[in-house]
PDB file of C-alpha atoms in Angstrom:
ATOM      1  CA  UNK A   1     -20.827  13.463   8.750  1.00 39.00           C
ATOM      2  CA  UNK A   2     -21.732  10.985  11.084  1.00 37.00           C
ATOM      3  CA  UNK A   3     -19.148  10.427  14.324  1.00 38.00           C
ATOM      4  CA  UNK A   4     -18.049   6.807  15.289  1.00 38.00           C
ATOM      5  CA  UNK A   5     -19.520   7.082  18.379  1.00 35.00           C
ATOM      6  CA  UNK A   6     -22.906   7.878  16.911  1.00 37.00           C
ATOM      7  CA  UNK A   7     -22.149   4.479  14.986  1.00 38.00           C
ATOM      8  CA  UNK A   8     -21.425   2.319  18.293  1.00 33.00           C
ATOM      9  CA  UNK A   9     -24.074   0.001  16.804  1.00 34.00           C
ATOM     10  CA  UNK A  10     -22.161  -0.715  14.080  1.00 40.00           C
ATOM     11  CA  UNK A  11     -18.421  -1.175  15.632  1.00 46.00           C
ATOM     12  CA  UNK A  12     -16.542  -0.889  18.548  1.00 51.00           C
ATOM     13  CA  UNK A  13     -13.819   0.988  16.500  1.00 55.00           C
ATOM     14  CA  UNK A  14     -11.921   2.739  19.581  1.00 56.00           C
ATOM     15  CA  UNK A  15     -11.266   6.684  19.343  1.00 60.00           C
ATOM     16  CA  UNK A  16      -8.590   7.988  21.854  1.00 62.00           C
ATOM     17  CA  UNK A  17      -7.836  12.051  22.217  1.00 70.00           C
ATOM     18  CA  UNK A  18      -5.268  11.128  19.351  1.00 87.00           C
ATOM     19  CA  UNK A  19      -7.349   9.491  16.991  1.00 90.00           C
ATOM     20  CA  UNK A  20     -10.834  10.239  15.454  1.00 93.00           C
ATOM     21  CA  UNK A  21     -13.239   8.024  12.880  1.00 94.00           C
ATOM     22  CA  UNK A  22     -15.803   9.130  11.097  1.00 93.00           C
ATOM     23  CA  UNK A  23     -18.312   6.903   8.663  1.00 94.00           C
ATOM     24  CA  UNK A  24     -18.844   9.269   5.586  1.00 92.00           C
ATOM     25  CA  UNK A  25     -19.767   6.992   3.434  1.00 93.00           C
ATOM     26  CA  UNK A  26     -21.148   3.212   3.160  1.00 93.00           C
ATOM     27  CA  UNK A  27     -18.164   1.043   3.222  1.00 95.00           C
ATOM     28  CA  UNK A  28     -15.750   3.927   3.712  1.00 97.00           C
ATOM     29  CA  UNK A  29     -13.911   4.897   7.240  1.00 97.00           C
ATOM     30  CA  UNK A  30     -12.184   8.452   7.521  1.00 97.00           C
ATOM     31  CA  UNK A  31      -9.546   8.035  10.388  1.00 97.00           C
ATOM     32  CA  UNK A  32      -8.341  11.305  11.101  1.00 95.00           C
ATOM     33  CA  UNK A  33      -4.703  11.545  13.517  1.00 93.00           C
ATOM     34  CA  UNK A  34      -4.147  14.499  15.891  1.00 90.00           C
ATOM     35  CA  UNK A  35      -0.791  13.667  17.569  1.00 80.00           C
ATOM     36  CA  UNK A  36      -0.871  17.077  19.464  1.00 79.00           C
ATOM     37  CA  UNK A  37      -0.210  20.968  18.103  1.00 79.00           C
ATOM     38  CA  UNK A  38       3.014  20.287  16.708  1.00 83.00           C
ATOM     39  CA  UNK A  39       2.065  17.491  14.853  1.00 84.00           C
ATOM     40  CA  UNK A  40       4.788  14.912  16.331  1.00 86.00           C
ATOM     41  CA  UNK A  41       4.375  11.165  16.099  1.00 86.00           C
ATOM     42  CA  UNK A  42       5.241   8.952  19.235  1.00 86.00           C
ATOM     43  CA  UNK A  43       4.914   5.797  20.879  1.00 87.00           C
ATOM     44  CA  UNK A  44       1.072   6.395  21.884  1.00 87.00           C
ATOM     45  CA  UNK A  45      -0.327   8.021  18.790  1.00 89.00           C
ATOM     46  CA  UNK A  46       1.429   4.814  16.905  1.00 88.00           C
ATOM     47  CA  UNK A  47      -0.460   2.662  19.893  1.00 88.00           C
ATOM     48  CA  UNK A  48      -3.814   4.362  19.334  1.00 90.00           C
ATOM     49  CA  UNK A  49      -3.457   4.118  15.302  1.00 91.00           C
ATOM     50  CA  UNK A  50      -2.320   0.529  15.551  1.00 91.00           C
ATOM     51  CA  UNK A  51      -5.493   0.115  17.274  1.00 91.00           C
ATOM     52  CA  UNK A  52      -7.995   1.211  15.050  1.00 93.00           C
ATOM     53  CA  UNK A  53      -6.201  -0.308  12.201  1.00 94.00           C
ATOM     54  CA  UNK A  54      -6.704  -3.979  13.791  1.00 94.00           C
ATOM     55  CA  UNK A  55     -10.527  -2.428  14.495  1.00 94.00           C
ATOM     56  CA  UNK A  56     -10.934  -1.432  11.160  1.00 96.00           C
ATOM     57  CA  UNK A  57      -9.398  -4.308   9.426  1.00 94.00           C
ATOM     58  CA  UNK A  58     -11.808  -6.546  11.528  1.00 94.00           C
ATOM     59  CA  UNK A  59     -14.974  -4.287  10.951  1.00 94.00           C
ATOM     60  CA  UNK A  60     -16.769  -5.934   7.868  1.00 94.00           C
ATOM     61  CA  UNK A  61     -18.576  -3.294   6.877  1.00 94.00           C
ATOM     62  CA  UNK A  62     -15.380  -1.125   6.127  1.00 96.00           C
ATOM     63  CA  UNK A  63     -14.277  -1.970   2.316  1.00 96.00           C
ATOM     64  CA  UNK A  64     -11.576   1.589   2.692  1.00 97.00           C
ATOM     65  CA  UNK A  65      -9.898   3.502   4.759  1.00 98.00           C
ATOM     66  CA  UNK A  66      -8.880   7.369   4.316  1.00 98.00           C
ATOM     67  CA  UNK A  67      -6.137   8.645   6.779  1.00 97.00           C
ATOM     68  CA  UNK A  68      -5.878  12.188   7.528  1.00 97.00           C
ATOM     69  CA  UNK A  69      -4.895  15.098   9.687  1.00 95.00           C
ATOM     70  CA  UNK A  70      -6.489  16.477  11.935  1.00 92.00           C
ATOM     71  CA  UNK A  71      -5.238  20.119  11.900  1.00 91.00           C
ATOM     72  CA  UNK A  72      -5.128  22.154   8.753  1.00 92.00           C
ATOM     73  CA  UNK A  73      -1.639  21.989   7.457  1.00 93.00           C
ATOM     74  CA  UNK A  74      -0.610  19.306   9.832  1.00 94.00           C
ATOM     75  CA  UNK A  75      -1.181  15.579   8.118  1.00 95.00           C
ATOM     76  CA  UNK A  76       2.084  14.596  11.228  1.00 92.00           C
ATOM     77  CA  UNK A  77       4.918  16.386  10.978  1.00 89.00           C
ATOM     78  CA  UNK A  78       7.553  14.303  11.974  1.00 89.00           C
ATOM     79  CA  UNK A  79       7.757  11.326  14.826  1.00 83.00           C
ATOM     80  CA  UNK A  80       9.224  13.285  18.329  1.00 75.00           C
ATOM     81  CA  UNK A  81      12.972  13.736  18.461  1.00 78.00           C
ATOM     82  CA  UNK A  82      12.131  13.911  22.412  1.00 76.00           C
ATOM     83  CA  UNK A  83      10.889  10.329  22.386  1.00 79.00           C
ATOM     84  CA  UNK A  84      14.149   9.212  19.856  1.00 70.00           C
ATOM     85  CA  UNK A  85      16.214  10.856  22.308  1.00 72.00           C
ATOM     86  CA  UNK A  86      15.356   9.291  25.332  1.00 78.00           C
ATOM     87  CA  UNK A  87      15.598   5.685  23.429  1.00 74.00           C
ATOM     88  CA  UNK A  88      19.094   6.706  22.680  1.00 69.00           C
ATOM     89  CA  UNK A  89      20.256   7.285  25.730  1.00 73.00           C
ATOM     90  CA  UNK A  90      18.395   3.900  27.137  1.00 77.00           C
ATOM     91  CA  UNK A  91      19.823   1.830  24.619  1.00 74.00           C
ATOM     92  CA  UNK A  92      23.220   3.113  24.793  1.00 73.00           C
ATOM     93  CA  UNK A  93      23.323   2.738  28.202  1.00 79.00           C
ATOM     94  CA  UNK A  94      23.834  -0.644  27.129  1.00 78.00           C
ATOM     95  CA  UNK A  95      27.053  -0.729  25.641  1.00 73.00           C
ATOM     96  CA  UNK A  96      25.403  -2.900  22.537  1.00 75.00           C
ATOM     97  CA  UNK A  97      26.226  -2.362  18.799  1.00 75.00           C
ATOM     98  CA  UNK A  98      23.696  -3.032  16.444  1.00 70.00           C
ATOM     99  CA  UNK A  99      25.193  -3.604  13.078  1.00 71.00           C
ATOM    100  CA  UNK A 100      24.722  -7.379  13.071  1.00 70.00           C
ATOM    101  CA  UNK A 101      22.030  -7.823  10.805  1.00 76.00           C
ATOM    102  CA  UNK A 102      21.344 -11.664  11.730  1.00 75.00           C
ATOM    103  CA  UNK A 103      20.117  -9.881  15.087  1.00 79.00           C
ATOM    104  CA  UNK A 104      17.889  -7.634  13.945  1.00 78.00           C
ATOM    105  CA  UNK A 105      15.790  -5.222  16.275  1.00 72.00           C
ATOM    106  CA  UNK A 106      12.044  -6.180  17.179  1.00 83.00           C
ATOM    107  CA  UNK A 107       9.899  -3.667  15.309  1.00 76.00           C
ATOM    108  CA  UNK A 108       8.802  -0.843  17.556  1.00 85.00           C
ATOM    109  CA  UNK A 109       5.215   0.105  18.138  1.00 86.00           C
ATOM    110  CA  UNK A 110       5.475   2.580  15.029  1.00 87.00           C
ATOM    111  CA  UNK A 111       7.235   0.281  12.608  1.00 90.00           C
ATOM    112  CA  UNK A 112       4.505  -2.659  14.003  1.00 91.00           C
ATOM    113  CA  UNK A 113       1.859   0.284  13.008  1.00 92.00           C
ATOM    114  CA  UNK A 114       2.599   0.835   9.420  1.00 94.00           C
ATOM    115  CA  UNK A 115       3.750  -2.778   8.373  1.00 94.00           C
ATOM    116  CA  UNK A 116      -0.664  -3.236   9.978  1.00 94.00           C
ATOM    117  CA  UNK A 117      -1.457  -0.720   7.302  1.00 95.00           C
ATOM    118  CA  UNK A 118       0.644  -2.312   5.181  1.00 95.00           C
ATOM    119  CA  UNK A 119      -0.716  -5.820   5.647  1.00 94.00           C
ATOM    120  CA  UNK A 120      -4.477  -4.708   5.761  1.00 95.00           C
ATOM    121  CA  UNK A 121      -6.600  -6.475   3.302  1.00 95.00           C
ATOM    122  CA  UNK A 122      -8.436  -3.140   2.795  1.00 96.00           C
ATOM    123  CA  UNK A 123      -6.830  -0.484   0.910  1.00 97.00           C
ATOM    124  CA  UNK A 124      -5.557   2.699   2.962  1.00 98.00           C
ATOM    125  CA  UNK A 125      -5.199   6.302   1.728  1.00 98.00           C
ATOM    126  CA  UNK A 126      -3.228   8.670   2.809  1.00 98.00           C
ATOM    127  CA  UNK A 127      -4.823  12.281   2.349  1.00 97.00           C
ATOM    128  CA  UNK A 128      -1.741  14.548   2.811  1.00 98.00           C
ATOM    129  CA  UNK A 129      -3.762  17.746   3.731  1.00 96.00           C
ATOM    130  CA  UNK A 130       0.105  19.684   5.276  1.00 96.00           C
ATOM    131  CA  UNK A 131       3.318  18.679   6.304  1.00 95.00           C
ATOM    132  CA  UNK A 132       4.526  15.230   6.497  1.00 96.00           C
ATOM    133  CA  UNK A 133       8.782  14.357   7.205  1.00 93.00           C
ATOM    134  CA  UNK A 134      10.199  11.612   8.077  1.00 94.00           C
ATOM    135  CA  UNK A 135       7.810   9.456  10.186  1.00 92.00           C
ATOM    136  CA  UNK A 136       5.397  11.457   9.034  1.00 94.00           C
ATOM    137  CA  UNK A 137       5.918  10.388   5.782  1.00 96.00           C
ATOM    138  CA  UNK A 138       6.940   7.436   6.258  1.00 96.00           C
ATOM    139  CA  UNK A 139       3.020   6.878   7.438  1.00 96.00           C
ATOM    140  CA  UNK A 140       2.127   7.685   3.863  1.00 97.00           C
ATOM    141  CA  UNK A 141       4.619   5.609   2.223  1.00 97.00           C
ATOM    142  CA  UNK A 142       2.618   2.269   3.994  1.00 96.00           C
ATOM    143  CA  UNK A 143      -0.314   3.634   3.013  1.00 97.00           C
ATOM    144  CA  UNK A 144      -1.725   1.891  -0.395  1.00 97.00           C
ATOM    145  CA  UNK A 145      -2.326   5.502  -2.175  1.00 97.00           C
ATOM    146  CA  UNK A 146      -1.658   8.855  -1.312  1.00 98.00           C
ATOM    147  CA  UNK A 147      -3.758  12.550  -1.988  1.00 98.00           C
ATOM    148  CA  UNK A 148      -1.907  15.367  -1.488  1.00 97.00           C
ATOM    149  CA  UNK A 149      -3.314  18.832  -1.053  1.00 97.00           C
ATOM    150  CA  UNK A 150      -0.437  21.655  -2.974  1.00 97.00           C
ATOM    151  CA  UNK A 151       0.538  24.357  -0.695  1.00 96.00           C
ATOM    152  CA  UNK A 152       3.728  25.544   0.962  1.00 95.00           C
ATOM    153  CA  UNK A 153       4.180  22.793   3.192  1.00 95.00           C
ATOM    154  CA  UNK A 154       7.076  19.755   2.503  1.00 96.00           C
ATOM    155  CA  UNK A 155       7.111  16.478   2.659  1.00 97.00           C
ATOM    156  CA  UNK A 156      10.522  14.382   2.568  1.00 96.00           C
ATOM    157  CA  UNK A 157      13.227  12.198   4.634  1.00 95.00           C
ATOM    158  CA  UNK A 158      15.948  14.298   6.023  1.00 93.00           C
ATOM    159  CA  UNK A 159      17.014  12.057   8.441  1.00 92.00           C
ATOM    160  CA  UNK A 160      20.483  11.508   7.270  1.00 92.00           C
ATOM    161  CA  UNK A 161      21.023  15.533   7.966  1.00 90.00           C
ATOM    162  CA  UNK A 162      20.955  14.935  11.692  1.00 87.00           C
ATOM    163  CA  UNK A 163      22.916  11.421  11.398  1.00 87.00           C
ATOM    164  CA  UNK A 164      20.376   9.156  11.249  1.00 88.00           C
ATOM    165  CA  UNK A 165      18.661   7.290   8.377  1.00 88.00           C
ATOM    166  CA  UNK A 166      15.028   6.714   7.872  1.00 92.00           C
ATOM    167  CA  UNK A 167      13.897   3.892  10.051  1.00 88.00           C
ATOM    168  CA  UNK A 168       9.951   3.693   9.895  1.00 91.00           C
ATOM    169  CA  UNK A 169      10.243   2.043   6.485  1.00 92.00           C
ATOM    170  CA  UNK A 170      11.577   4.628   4.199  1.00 94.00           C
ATOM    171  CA  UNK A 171      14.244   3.209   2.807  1.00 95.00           C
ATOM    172  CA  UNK A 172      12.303  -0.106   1.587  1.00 94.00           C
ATOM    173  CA  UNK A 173       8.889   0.921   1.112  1.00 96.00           C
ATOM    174  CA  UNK A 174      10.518   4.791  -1.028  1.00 96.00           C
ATOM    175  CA  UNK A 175      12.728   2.270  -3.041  1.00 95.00           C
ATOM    176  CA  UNK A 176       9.407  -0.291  -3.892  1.00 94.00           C
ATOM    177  CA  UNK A 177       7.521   3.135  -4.821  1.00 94.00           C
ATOM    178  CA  UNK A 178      10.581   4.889  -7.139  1.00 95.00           C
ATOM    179  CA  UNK A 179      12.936   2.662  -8.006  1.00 94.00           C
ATOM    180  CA  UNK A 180      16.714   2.095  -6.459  1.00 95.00           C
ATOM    181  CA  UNK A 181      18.320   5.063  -7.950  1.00 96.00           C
ATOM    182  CA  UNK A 182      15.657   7.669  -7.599  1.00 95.00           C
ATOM    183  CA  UNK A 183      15.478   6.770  -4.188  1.00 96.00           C
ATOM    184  CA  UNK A 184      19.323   6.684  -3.241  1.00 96.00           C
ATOM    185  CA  UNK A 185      19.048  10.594  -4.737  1.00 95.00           C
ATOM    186  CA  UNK A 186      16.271  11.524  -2.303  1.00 95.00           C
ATOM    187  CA  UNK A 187      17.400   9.333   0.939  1.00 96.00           C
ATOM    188  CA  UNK A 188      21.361   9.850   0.712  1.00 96.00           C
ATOM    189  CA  UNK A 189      20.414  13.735  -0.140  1.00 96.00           C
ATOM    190  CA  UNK A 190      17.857  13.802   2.914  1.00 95.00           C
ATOM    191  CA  UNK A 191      15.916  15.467   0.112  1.00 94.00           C
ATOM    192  CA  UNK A 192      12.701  17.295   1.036  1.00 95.00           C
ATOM    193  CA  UNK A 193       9.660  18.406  -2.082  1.00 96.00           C
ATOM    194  CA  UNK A 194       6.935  19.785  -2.446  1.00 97.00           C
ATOM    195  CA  UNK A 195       3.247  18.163  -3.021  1.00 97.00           C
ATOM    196  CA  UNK A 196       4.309  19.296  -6.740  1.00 97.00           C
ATOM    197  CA  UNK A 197       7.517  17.817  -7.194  1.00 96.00           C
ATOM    198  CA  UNK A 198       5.893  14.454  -4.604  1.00 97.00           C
ATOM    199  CA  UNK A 199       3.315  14.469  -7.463  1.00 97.00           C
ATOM    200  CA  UNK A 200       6.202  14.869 -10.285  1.00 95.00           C
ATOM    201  CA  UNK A 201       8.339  11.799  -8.808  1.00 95.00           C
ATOM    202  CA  UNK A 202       5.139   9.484  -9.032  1.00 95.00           C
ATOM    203  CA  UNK A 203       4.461   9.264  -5.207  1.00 96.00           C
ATOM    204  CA  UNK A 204       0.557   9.960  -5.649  1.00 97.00           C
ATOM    205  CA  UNK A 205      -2.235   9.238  -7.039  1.00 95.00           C
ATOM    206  CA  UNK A 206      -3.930  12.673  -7.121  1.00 95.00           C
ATOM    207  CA  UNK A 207      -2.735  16.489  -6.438  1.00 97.00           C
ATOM    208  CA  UNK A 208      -5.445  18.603  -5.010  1.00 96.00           C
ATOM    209  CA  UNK A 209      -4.574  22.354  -6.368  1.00 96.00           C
ATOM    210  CA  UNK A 210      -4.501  24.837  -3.152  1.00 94.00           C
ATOM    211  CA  UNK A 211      -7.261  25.929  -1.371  1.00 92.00           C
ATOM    212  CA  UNK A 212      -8.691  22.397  -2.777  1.00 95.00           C
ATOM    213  CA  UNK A 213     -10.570  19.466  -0.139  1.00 96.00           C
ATOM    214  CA  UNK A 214      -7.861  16.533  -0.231  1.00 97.00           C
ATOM    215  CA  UNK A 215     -10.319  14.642   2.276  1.00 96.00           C
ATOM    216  CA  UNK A 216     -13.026  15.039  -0.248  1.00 95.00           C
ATOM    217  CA  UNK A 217     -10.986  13.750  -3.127  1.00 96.00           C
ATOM    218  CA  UNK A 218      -9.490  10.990  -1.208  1.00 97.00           C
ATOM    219  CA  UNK A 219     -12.731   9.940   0.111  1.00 97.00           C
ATOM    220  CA  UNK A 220     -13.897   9.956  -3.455  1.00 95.00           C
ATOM    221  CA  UNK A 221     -11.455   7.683  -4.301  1.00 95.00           C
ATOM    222  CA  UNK A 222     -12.228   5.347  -1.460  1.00 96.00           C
ATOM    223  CA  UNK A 223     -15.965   5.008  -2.231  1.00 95.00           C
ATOM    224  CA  UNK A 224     -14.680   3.842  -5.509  1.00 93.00           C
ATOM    225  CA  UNK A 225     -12.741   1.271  -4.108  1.00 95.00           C
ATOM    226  CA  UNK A 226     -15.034   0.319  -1.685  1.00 94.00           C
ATOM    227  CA  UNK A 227     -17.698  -0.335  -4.163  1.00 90.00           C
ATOM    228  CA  UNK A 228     -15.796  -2.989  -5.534  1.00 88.00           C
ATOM    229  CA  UNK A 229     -16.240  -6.740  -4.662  1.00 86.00           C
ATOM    230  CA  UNK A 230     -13.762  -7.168  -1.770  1.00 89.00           C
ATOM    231  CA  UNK A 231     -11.964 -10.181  -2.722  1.00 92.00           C
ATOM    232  CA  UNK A 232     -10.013  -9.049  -5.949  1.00 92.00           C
ATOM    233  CA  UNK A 233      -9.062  -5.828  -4.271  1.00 93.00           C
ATOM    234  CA  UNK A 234      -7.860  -7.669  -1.086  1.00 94.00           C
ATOM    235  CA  UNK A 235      -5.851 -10.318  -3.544  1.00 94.00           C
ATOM    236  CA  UNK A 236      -4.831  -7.656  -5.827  1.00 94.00           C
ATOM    237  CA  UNK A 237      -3.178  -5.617  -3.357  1.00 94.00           C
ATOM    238  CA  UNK A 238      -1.792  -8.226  -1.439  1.00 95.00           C
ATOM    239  CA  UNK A 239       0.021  -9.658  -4.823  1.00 93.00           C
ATOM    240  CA  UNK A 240       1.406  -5.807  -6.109  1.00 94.00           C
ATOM    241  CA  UNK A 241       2.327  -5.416  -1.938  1.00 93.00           C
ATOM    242  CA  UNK A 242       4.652  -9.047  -1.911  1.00 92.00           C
ATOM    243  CA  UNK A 243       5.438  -8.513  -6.007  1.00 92.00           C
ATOM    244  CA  UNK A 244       9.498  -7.986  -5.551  1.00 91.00           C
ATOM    245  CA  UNK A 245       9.366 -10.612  -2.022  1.00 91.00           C
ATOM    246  CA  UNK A 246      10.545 -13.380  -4.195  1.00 91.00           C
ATOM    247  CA  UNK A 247      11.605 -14.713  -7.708  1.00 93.00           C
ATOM    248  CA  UNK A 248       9.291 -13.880 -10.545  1.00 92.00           C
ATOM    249  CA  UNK A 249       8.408 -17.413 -11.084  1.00 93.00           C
ATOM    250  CA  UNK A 250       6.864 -17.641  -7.400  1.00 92.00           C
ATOM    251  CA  UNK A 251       5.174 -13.852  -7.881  1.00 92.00           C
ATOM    252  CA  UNK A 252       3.392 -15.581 -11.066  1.00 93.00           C
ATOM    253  CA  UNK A 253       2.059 -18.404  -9.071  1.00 94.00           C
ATOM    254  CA  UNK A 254       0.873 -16.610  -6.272  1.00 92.00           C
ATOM    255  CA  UNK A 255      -1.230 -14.261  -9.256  1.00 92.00           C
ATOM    256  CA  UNK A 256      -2.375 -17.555 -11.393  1.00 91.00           C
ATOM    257  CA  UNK A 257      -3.471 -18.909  -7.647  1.00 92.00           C
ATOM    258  CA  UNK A 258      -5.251 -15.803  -6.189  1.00 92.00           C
ATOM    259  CA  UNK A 259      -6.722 -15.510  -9.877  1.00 87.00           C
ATOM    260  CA  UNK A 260      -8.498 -18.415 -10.004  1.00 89.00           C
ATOM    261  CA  UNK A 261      -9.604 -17.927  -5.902  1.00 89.00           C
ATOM    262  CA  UNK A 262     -10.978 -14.538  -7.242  1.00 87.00           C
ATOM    263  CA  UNK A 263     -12.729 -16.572 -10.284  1.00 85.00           C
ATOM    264  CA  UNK A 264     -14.756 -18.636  -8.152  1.00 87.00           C
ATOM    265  CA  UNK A 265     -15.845 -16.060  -5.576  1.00 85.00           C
ATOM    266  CA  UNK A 266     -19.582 -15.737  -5.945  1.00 83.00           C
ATOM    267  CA  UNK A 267     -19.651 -11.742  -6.665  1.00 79.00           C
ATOM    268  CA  UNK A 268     -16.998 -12.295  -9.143  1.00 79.00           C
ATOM    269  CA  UNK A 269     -18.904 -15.288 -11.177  1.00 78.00           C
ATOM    270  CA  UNK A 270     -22.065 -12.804 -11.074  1.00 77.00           C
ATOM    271  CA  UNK A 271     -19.812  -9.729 -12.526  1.00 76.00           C
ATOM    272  CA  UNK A 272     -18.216 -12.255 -14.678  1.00 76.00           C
ATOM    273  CA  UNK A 273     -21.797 -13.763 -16.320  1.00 75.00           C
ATOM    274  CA  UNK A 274     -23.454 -10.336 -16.530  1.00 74.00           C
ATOM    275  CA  UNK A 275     -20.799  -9.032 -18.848  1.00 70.00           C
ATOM    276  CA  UNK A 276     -20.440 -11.835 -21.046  1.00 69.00           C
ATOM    277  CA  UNK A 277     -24.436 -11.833 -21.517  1.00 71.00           C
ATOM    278  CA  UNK A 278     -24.158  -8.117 -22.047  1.00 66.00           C
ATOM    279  CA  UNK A 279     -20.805  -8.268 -24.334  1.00 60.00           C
ATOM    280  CA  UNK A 280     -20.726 -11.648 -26.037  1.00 63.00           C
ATOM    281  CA  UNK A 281     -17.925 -12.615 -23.750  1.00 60.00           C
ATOM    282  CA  UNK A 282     -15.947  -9.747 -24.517  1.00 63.00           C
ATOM    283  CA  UNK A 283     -14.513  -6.784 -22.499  1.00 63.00           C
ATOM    284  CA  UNK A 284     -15.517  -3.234 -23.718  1.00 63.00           C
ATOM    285  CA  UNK A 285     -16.590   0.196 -22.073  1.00 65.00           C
ATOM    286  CA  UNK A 286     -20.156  -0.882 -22.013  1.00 62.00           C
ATOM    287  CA  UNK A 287     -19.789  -4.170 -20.534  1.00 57.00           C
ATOM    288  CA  UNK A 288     -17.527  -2.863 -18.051  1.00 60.00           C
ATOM    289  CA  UNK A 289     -19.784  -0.061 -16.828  1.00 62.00           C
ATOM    290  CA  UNK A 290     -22.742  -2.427 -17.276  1.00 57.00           C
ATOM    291  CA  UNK A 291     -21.369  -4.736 -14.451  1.00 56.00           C
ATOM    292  CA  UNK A 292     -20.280  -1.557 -12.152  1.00 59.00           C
ATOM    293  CA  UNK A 293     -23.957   0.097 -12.223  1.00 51.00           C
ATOM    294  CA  UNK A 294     -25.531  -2.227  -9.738  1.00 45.00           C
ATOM    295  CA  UNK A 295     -22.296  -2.776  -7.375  1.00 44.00           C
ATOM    296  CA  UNK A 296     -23.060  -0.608  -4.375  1.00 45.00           C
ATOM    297  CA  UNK A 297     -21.016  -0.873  -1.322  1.00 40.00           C
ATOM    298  CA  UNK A 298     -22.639  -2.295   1.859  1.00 41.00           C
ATOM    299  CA  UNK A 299     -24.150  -0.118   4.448  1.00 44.00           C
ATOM    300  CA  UNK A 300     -21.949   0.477   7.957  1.00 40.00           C
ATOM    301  CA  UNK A 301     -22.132  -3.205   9.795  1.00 43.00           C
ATOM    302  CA  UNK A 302     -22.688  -5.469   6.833  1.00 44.00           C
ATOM    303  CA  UNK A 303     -20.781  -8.067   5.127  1.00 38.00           C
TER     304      UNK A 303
END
């Protein structure tokens, strides 16, 4: 597996003692997060993440994005109830209430971390290879899809057991992914699963049995995207990403828009003629792996 910094010809992708990026694949990034031995998110593993998601996302030879742990059973644990505490006591210093919504509080460097992931026009994986609560899984929740290795470890938002509520997007981004009341069940319970039950509820895309390579799978999965013309994947994922923003009516708009964008993008003309010459105009199996065979994703550094 080739190191970023072996790569330096290719992108100036940053790496920090936090954060390491590998190039596994063409067109495929493997961004693996080591926020220390116990696994706890803070203020500068959200800084050095933010900053090779706004390297990535400007790197055009990077069509996907798998995000990972770097210990074994660790994908991060929870963000640091040291760092929360010490913002407590700062802001209550204060004397200032915050339950006037038509004030609301500038996103921190975390929450300004995942809504990047979020926002990327490249798709993001999460490959859940151990424990992930709270922040921790929150992280996966921006990410577009998530791989989760089984084994004993839990994933979950307990927050509400120790007073607070989820506040790195769990309570939006959970309700988007389940639905209203399956996620009032697992944020007012502070409920916590396993990779099983994750898998049961609909959260991912892929469980890895135990003992399994979740990076492998997910990385799998990300060559897959990757080899897939980058417009309609950016579009499509922006449109499912902003689908309950706003009325139906202006959701349909945006798709009958981005479609035709996507209809007159050069690759997508090309994949568009080769299957109607090889299909009659129509869509079968054939046609459809007859326009995938000679889509490869670009090598490391090209457009």
């Amino acid at each position: 597996m080739t190191r970023e910094a072996d790569a330096a010809e290719t992108s100036e992708t940053p790496e920090t003692p936090l954060i390491e990026i590998d190039r596994p694949a063409p067109g495929v990034a493997l961004v693996r997060i080591d926020p220390g031995p116990e696994g706890l998110m803070d203020a500068a593993a959200a800084d050095a993440l933010a900053g090779a998601v706004t390297a990535l996302d400007a790197d055009p030879g990077v069509r996907a994005v798998v995000l990972t742990g770097a210990a074994p059973g660790m994908f991060v644990r929870h963000y640091s109830l040291i760092e929360l505490g010490a913002t407590a006591e700062k802001v209550a210093a204060s004397g200032r209430r915050f339950n006037d919504l038509s004030r609301p509080v500038k996103p921190a460097p975390f929450n300004a971390c995942l809504d990047r992931i979020q926002a990327s026009p490249k798709p993001w994986i999460a490959a859940l290879n151990g424990w992930a609560m709270g922040g921790g899984f929150e992280l996966a929740l921006a990410c577009d899809l998530r791989v989760a290795l089984d084994g004993p470890w839990k994933f979950g938002l307990p927050e509400v057991r120790a007073g607070l509520l989820p506040g790195g997007g769990g309570t939006q981004r959970l309700t988007r992914l389940l639905g209203e009341a399956r996620a009032l069940d697992f944020v007012l319970r502070g409920r916590i699963v396993s990779p099983a039950e994750a898998d049961r509820l609909g959260l991912l895309s892929a469980l890895v049995p135990e003992g399994g390579d979740v990076t492998s799978t997910a990385l799998a999965l990300a060559a897959d995207l990757a080899a897939l013309p980058r417009l309609g994947i950016a579009h499509a994922k922006r449109l499912v990403r902003t689908a309950l923003d706003g009325t139906l009516e202006q959701g349909l708009a945006a798709e009958r828009t981005l479609f035709v964008d996507t209809l007159t993008d050069p690759d997508t003309r090309a994949l568009v003629d080769r299957m109607a010459r090889d299909a009659d105009g129509r869509i079968d199996e054939a046609a459809l792996a007859a326009a995938q065979a000679p889509v490869k994703a670009p090598e490391a550094g090209t457009a």
